[in-house]
Short mmCIF file of C-alpha atoms in Angstrom, two decimals:
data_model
loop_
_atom_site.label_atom_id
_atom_site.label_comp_id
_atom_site.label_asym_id
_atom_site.label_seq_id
_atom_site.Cartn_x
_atom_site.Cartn_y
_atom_site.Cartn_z
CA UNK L 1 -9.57 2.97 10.03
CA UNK L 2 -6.15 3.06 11.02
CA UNK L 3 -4.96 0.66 13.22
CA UNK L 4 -2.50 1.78 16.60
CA UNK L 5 -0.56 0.02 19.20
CA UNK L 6 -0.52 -0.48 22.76
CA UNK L 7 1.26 1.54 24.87
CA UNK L 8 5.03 0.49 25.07
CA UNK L 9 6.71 0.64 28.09
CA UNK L 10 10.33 -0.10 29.78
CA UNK L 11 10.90 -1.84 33.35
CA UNK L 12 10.47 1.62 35.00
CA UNK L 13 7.16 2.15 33.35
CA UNK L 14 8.05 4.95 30.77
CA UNK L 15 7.48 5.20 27.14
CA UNK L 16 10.04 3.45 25.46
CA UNK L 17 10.24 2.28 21.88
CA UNK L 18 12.48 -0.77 22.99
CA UNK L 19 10.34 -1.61 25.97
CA UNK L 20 8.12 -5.47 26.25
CA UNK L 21 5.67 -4.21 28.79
CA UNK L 22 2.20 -2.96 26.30
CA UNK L 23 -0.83 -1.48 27.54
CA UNK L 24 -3.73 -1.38 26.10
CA UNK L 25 -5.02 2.57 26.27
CA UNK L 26 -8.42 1.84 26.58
CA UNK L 27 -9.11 -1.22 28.95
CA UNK L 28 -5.39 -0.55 30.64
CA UNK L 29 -4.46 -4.29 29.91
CA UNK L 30 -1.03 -5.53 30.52
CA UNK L 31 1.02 -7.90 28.34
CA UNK L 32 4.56 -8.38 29.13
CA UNK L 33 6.31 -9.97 26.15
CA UNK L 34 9.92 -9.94 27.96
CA UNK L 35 10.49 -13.24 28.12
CA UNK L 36 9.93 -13.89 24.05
CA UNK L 37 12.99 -13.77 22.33
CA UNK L 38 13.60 -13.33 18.74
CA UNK L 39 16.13 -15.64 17.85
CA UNK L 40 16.83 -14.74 13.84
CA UNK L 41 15.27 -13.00 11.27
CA UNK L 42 16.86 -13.49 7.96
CA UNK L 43 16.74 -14.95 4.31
CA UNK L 44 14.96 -18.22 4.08
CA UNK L 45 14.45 -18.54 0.18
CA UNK L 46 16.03 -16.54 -2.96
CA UNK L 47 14.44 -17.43 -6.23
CA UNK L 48 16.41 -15.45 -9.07
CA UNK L 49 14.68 -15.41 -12.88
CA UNK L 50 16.71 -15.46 -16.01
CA UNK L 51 15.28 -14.63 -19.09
CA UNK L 52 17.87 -15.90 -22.61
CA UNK L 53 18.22 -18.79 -25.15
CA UNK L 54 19.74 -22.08 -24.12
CA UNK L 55 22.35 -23.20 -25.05
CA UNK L 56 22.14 -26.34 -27.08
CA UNK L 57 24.68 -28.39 -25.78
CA UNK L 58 23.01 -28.25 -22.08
CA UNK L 59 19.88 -30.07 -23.11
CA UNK L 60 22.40 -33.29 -23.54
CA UNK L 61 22.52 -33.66 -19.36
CA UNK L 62 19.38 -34.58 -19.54
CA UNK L 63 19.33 -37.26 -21.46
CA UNK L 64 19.41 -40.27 -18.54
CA UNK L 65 17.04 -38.75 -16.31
CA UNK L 66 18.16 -39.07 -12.52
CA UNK L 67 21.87 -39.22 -13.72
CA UNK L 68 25.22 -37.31 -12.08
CA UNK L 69 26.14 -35.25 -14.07
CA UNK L 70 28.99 -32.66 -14.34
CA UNK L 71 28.32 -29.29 -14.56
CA UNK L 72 30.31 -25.59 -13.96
CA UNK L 73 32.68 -27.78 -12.53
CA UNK L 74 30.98 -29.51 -9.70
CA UNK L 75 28.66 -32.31 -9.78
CA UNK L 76 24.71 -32.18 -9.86
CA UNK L 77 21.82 -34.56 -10.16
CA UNK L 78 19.54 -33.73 -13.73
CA UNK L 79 16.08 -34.96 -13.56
CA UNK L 80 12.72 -33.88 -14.78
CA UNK L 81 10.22 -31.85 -12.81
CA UNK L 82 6.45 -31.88 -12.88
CA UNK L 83 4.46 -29.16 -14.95
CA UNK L 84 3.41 -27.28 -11.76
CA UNK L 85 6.83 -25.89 -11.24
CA UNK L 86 6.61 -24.53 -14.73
CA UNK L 87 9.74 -25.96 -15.75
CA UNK L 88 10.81 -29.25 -17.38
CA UNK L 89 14.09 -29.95 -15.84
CA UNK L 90 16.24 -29.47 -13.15
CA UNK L 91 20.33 -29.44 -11.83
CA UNK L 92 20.27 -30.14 -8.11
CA UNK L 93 23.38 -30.00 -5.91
CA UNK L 94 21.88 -30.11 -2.20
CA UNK L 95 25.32 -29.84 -0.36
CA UNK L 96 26.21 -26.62 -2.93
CA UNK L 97 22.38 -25.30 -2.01
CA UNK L 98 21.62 -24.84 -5.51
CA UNK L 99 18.48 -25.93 -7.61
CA UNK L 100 18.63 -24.65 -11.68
CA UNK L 101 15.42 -25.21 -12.85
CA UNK L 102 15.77 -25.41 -16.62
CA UNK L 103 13.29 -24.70 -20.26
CA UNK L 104 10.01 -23.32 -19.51
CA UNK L 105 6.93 -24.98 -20.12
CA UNK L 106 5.42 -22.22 -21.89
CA UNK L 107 8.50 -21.01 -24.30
CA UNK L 108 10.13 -22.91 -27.01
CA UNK L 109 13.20 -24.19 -26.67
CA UNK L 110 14.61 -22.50 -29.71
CA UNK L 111 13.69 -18.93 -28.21
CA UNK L 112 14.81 -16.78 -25.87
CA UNK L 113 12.14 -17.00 -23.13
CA UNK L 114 12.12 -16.74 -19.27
CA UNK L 115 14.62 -20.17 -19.01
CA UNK L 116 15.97 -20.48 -15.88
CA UNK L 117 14.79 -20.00 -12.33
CA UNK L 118 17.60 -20.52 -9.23
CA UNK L 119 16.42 -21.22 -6.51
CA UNK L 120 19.14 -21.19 -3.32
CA UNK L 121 18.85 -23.15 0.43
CA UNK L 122 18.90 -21.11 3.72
CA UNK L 123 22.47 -22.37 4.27
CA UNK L 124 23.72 -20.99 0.80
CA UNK L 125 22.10 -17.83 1.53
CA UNK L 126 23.47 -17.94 5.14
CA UNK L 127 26.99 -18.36 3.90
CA UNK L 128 27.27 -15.98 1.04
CA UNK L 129 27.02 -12.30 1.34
CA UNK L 130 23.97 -10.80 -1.35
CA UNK L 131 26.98 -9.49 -3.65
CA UNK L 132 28.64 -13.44 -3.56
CA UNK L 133 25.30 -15.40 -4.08
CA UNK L 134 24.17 -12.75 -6.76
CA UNK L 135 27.41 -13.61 -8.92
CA UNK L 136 27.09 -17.09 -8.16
CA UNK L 137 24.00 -17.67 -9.50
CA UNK L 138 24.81 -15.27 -12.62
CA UNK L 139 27.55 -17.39 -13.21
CA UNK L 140 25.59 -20.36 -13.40
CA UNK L 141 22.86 -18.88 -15.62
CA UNK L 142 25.83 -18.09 -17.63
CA UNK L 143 26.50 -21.76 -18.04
CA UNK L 144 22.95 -22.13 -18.71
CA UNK L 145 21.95 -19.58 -20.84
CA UNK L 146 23.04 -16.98 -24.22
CA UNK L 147 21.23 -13.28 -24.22
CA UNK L 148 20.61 -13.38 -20.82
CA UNK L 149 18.75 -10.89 -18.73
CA UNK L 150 17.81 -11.00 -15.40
CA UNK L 151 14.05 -11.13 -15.01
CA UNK L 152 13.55 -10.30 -11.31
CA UNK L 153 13.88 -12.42 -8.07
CA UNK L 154 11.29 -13.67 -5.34
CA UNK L 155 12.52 -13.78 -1.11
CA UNK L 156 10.90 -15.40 1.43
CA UNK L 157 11.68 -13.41 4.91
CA UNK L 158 11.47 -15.82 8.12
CA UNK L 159 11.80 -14.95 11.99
CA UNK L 160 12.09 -17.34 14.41
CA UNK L 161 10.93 -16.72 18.05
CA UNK L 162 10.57 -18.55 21.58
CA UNK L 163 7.86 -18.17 24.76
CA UNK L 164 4.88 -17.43 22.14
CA UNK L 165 2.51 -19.44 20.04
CA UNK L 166 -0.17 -18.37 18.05
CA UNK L 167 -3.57 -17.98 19.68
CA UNK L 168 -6.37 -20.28 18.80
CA UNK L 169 -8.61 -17.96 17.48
CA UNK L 170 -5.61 -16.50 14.95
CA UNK L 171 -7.58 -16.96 11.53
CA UNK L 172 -10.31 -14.59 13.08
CA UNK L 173 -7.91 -12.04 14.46
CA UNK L 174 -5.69 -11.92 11.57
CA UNK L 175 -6.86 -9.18 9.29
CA UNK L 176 -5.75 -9.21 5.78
CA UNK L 177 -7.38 -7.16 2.04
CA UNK L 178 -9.67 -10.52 1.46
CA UNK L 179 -6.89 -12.92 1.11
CA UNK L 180 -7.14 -16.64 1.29
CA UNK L 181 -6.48 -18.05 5.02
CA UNK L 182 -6.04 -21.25 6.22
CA UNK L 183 -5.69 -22.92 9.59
CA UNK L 184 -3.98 -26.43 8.53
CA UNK L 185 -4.65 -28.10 11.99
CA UNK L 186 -6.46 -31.74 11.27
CA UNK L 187 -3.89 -32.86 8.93
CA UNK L 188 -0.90 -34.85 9.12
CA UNK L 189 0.88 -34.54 5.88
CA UNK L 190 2.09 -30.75 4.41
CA UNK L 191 4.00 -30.77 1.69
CA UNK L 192 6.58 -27.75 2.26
CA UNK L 193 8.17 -27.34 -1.55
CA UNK L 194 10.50 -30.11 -2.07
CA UNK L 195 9.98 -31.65 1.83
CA UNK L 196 7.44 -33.32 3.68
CA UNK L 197 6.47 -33.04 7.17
CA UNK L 198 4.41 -34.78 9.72
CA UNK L 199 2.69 -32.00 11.59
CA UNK L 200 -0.12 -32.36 14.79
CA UNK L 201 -3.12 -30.08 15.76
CA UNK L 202 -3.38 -26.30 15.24
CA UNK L 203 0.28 -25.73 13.87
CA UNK L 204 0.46 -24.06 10.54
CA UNK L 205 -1.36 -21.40 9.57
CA UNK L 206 -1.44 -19.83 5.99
CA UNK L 207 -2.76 -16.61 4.58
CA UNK L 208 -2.55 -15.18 1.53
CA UNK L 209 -1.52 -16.93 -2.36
CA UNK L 210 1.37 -18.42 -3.53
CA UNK L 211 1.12 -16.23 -6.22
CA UNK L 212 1.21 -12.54 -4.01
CA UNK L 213 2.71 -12.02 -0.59
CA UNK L 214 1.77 -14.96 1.39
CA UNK L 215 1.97 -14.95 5.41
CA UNK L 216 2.81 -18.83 7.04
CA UNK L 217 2.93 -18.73 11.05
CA UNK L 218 4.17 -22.76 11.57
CA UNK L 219 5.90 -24.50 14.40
CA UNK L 220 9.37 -24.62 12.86
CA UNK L 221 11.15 -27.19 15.40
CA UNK L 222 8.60 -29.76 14.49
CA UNK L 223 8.76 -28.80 10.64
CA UNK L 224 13.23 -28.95 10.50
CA UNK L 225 13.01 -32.11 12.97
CA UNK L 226 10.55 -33.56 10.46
CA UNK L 227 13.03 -33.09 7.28
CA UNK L 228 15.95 -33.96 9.45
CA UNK L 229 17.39 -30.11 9.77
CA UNK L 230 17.10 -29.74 13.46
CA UNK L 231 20.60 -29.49 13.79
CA UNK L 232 21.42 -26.83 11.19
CA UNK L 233 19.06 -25.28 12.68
CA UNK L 234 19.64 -25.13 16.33
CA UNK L 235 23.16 -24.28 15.41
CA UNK L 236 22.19 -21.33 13.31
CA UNK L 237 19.81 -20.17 16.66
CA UNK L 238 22.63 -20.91 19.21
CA UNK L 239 25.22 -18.80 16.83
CA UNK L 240 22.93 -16.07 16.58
CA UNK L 241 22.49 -14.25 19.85
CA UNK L 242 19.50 -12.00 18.11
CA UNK L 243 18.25 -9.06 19.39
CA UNK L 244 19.05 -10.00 23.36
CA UNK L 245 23.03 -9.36 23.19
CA UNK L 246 25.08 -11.19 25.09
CA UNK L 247 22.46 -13.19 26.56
CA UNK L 248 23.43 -17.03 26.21
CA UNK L 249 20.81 -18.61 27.06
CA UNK L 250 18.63 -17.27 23.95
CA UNK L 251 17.69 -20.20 22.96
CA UNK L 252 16.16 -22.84 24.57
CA UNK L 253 16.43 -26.38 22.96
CA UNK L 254 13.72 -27.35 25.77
CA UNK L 255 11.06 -24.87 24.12
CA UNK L 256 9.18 -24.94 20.83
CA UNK L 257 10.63 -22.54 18.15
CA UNK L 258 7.78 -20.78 16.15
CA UNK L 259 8.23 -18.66 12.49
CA UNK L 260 6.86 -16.38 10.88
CA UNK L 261 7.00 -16.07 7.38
CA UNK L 262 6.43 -13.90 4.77
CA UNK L 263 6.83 -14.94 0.96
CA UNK L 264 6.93 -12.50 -2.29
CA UNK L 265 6.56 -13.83 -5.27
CA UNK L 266 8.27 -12.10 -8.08
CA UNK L 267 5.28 -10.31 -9.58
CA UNK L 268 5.43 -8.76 -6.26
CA UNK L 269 8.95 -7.80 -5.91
CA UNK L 270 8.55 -6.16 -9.22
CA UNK L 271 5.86 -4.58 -7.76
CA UNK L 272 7.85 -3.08 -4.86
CA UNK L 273 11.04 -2.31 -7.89
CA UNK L 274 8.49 -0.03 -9.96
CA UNK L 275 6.66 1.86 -7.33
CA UNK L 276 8.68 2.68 -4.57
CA UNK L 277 11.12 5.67 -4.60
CA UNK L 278 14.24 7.07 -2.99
CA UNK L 279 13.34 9.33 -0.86
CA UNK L 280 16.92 11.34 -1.83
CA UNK L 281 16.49 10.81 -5.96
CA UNK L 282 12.92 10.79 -5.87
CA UNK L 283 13.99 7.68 -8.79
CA UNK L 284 12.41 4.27 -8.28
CA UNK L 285 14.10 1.89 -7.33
CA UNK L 286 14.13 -0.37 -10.16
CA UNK L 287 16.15 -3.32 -9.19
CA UNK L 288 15.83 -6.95 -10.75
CA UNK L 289 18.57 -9.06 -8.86
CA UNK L 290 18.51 -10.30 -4.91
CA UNK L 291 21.41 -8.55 -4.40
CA UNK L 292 20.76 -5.13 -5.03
CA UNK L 293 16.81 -5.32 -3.29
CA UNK L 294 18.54 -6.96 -0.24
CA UNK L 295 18.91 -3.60 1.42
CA UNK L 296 15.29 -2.71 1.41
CA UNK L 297 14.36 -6.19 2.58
CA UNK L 298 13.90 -4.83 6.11
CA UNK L 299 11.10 -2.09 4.47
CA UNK L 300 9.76 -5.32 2.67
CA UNK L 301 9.27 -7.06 6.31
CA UNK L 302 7.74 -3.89 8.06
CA UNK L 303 5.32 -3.92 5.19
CA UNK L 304 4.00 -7.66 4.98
CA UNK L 305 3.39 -7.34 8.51
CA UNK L 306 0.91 -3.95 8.29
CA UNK L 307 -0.60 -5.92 5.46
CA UNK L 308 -1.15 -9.10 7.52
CA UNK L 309 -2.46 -7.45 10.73
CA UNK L 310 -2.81 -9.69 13.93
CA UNK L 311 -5.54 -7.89 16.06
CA UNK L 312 -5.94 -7.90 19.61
CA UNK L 313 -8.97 -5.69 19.87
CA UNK L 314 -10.92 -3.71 16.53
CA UNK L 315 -8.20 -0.73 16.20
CA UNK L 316 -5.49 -2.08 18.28
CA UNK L 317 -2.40 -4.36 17.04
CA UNK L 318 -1.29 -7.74 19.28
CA UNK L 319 1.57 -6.27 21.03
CA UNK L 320 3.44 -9.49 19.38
CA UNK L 321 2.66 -8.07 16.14
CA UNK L 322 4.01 -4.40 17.30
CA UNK L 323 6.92 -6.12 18.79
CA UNK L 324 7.79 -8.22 15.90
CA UNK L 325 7.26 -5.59 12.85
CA UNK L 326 8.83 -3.14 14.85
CA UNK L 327 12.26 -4.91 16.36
CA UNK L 328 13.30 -7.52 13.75
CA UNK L 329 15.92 -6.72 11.34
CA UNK L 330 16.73 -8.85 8.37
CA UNK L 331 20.18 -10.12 8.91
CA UNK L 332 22.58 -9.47 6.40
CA UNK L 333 25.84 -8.02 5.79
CA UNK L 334 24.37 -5.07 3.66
CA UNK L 335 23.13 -1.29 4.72
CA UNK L 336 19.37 -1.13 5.42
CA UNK L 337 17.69 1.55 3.15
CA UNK L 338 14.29 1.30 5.42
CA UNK L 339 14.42 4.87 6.40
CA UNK L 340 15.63 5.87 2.42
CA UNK L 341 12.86 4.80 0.56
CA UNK L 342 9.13 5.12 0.28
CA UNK L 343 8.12 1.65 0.17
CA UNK L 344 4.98 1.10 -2.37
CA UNK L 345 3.16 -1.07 -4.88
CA UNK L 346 3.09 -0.34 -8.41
CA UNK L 347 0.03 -1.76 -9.84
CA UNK L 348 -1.29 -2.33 -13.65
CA UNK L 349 -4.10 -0.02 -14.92
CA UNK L 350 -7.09 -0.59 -16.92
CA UNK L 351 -5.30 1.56 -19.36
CA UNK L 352 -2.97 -1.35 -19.99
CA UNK L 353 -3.27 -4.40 -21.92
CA UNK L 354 -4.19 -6.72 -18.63
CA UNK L 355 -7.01 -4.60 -17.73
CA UNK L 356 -8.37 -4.80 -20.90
CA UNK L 357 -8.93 -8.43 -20.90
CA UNK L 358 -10.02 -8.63 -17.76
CA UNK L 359 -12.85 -6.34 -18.13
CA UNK L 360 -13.44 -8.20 -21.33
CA UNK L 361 -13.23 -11.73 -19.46
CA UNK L 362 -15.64 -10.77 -16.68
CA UNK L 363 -18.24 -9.88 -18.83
CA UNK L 364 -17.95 -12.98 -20.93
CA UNK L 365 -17.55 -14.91 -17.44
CA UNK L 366 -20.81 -13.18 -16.38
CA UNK L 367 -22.87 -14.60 -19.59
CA UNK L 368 -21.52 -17.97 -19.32
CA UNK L 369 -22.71 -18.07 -15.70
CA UNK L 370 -26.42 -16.88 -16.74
CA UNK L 371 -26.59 -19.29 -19.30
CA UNK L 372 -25.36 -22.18 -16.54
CA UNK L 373 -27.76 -20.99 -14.65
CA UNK L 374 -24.78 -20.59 -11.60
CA UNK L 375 -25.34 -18.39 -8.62
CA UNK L 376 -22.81 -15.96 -7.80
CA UNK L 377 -21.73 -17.65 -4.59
CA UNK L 378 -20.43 -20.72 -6.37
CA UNK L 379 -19.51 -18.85 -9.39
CA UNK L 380 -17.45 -16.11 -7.35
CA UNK L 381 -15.71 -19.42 -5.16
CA UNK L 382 -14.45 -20.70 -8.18
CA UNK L 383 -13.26 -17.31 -9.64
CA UNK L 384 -10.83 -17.51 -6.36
CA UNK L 385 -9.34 -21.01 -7.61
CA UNK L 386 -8.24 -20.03 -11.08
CA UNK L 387 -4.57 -19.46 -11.91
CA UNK L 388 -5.85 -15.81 -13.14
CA UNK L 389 -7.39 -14.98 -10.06
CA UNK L 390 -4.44 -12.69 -8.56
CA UNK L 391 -4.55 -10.47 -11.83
CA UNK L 392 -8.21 -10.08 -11.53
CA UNK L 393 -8.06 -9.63 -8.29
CA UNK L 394 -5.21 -6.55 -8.72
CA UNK L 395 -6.92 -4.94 -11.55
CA UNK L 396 -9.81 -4.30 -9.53
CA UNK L 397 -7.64 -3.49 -6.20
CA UNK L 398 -6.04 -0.26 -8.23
CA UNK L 399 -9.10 0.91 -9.00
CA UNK L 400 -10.42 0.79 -4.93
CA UNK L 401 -12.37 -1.86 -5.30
CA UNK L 402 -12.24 -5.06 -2.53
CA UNK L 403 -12.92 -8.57 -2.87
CA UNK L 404 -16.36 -7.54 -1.30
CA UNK L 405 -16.96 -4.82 -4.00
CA UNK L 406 -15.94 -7.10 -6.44
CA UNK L 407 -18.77 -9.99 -5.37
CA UNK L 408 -21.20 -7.17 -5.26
CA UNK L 409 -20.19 -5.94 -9.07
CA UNK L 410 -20.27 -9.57 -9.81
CA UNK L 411 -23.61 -9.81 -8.51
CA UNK L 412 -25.18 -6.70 -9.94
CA UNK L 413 -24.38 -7.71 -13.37
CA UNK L 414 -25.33 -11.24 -13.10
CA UNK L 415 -28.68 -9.56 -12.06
CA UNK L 416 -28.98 -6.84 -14.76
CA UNK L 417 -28.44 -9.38 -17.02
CA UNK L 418 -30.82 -12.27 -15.70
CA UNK L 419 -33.81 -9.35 -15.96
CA UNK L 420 -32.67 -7.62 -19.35
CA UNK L 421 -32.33 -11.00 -21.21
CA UNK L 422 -33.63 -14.03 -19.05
CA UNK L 423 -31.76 -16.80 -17.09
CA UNK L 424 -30.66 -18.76 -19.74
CA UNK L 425 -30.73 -17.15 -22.76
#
């Protein structure tokens, strides 16, 4: 079913595209959103992937963990990082807004393998146009790395608004293809990447994996007080007059700033390079850097938020969510290709070598689970925890098939083969 919006209307009640007063069409429902402003919508996190061999002589800066080091001619701190990040090392210049993270787990360090990951701060992003940042950080994988090739990048898009908060009842109204959701509202502690931050009741909310698109609604005054970047950011929201122009009183400091947050991961970015076309060409798109999918970023916001849907009846958008999809723009210095392109999802077959093995895995999965005597409740719960899951779980997307579907194939197997050949066999 396709989902609509409320009626949107200007001060003198008319249809406007640009107007805060929405009616709902069928119970005739007013919500006037006028006094929510949207401070910023922008870059919050680049993450650009090198693939090459390392050069030799780098490995030597990390030879006194935690030392200063120099390093393309400015100074950095080398350390190791822990296994989850999938790297083993790390060059960190917080003032620059620069991590390198260095030598893959999973490659040798005498091969060329996927090396180097850069990750880049809001204020580097916020200070470098795409074009700027993009040769800055292939200038430092040059440093890095020999028989390099850029192996795609991951974004995190964040707007930040004033005079709303989420409703209680979000996790319920927030509709999403059977993602995982989370309402993080009894705990104190939330690790946010390389920060920590004391949070109260009700404010973060999560949906989706770390490994896909990922949607985080969170109270960001409380989260930038917390790792001491209140003033950065208040600057950045007092600089920025948004969407109102010319109004100076945009932001409040008295009032609660709330964001919105949508994360792509790499895979997904690739995704979005293979599958969607110019509408012109009729080419894909094919990029692999930040700075040349920064134009279609906008497209990439419009379509995390009709992915993540924020109901306020069955069929009908929150206004907010109308409002929000609809009016933010991604701000940077670059030309929006939103109305250029056909923004969509390229997805891996079972004709290809992934689908393959995870036919092959599920039916070996299936056995194993007979033979354990596990029901499919528990055994499709822990299915959803593996690394693997978001593979298994788009293999079986492309071919129409939901999370649902998938627990009911799951469960029609286990069955055929309980009857055919006995529990635990």
């Amino acid at each position: 079913m396709s989902i609509k919006d409320f009626a949107r209307l200007d001060f003198n009640g008319e249809n406007s595209s640009e107007g805060r007063i929405f009616v709902d069409p069928g119970t005739a429902r007013i919500v006037d959103l006028c006094r929510v402003r949207l401070l910023r919508c922008g870059v919050d996190t680049v993450r650009q992937l090198y693939r090459g061999l390392i050069r030799p002589e780098l490995m030597g800066l990390f030879n006194k963990p935690g030392a200063i080091v120099d390093f393309a001619g400015e100074r950095w701190h080398a350390g190791r990082v822990g296994k989850d990040s999938g790297y083993q090392y790390k060059l960190q210049n917080a003032d620059l807004g620069f991590i390198l993270l260095v030598k893959n787990f999973n490659a040798k360090l005498e091969n060329i393998g996927p090396h180097l990951k850069v990750e880049v701060s809001p204020h580097a992003i916020d200070a470098l146009s795409p074009e700027r940042l993009q040769a800055r950080m292939d200038f430092y994988a040059e440093q890095i790395l020999t028989n390099i090739e850029r192996n795609q990048c991951a974004v995190h898009l964040a707007l930040d608004l004033q005079g709303w908060t989420p409703p209680s009842d979000m996790v319920a109204r927030m509709h999403c293809r059977a993602r995982a959701a989370r309402d993080i509202s009894g705990i104190k502690e939330i690790t946010w990447e390389t920060k920590s931050s004391v949070y109260g009741r009700g404010e973060t909310y999560m949906f989706g994996s770390a490994g896909g698109v990922q949607l985080a609604i969170y109270n960001k005054t409380e989260q930038a007080r917390a790792a001491d970047k209140l003033d950065y950011w208040e600057g950045v929201w007092r600089r920025r007059d948004s969407f109102d122009e010319g109004d100076p009183d945009n932001y409040n400091p008295a009032q609660d700033v709330w964001r919105v947050e949508l994360r792509y991961h790499h895979s997904i970015i690739q995704q979005f390079a293979s599958g969607s076309v110019d509408l012109h060409t009729g080419d894909a798109i094919e990029t692999n850097s930040f700075a040349a999918f920064a134009p279609h970023l906008d497209g990439l916001w419009r379509y995390g938020l009709r992915q993540f849907k924020l109901l306020a009846r069955p069929g009908y958008f929150e206004p907010i969510w109308t409002l929000i999809r609809d009016d933010a723009r991604v701000d940077l210095p670059v030309d929006s290709l939103l109305d250029d392109t056909d923004y969509r999802r390229s997805y891996k077959t079972s004709r290809g070598f992934s689908g393959k093995n995870v036919e092959l895995f599920l039916g070996n999965f299936v056995s194993l689970l007979a033979r354990e005597r596990v029901g499919v409740k528990k055994a499709f719960s822990t299915l959803k925890q593996w690394d693997c899951w978001p593979v298994i779980r788009d293999h079986y997307a492309a071919k129409e098939m939901s999370e649902r579907d998938l627990y009911k194939h799951i469960k029609n197997i286990l069955e055929e083969r309980h009857v055919r050949w006995g529990r635990a066999v």
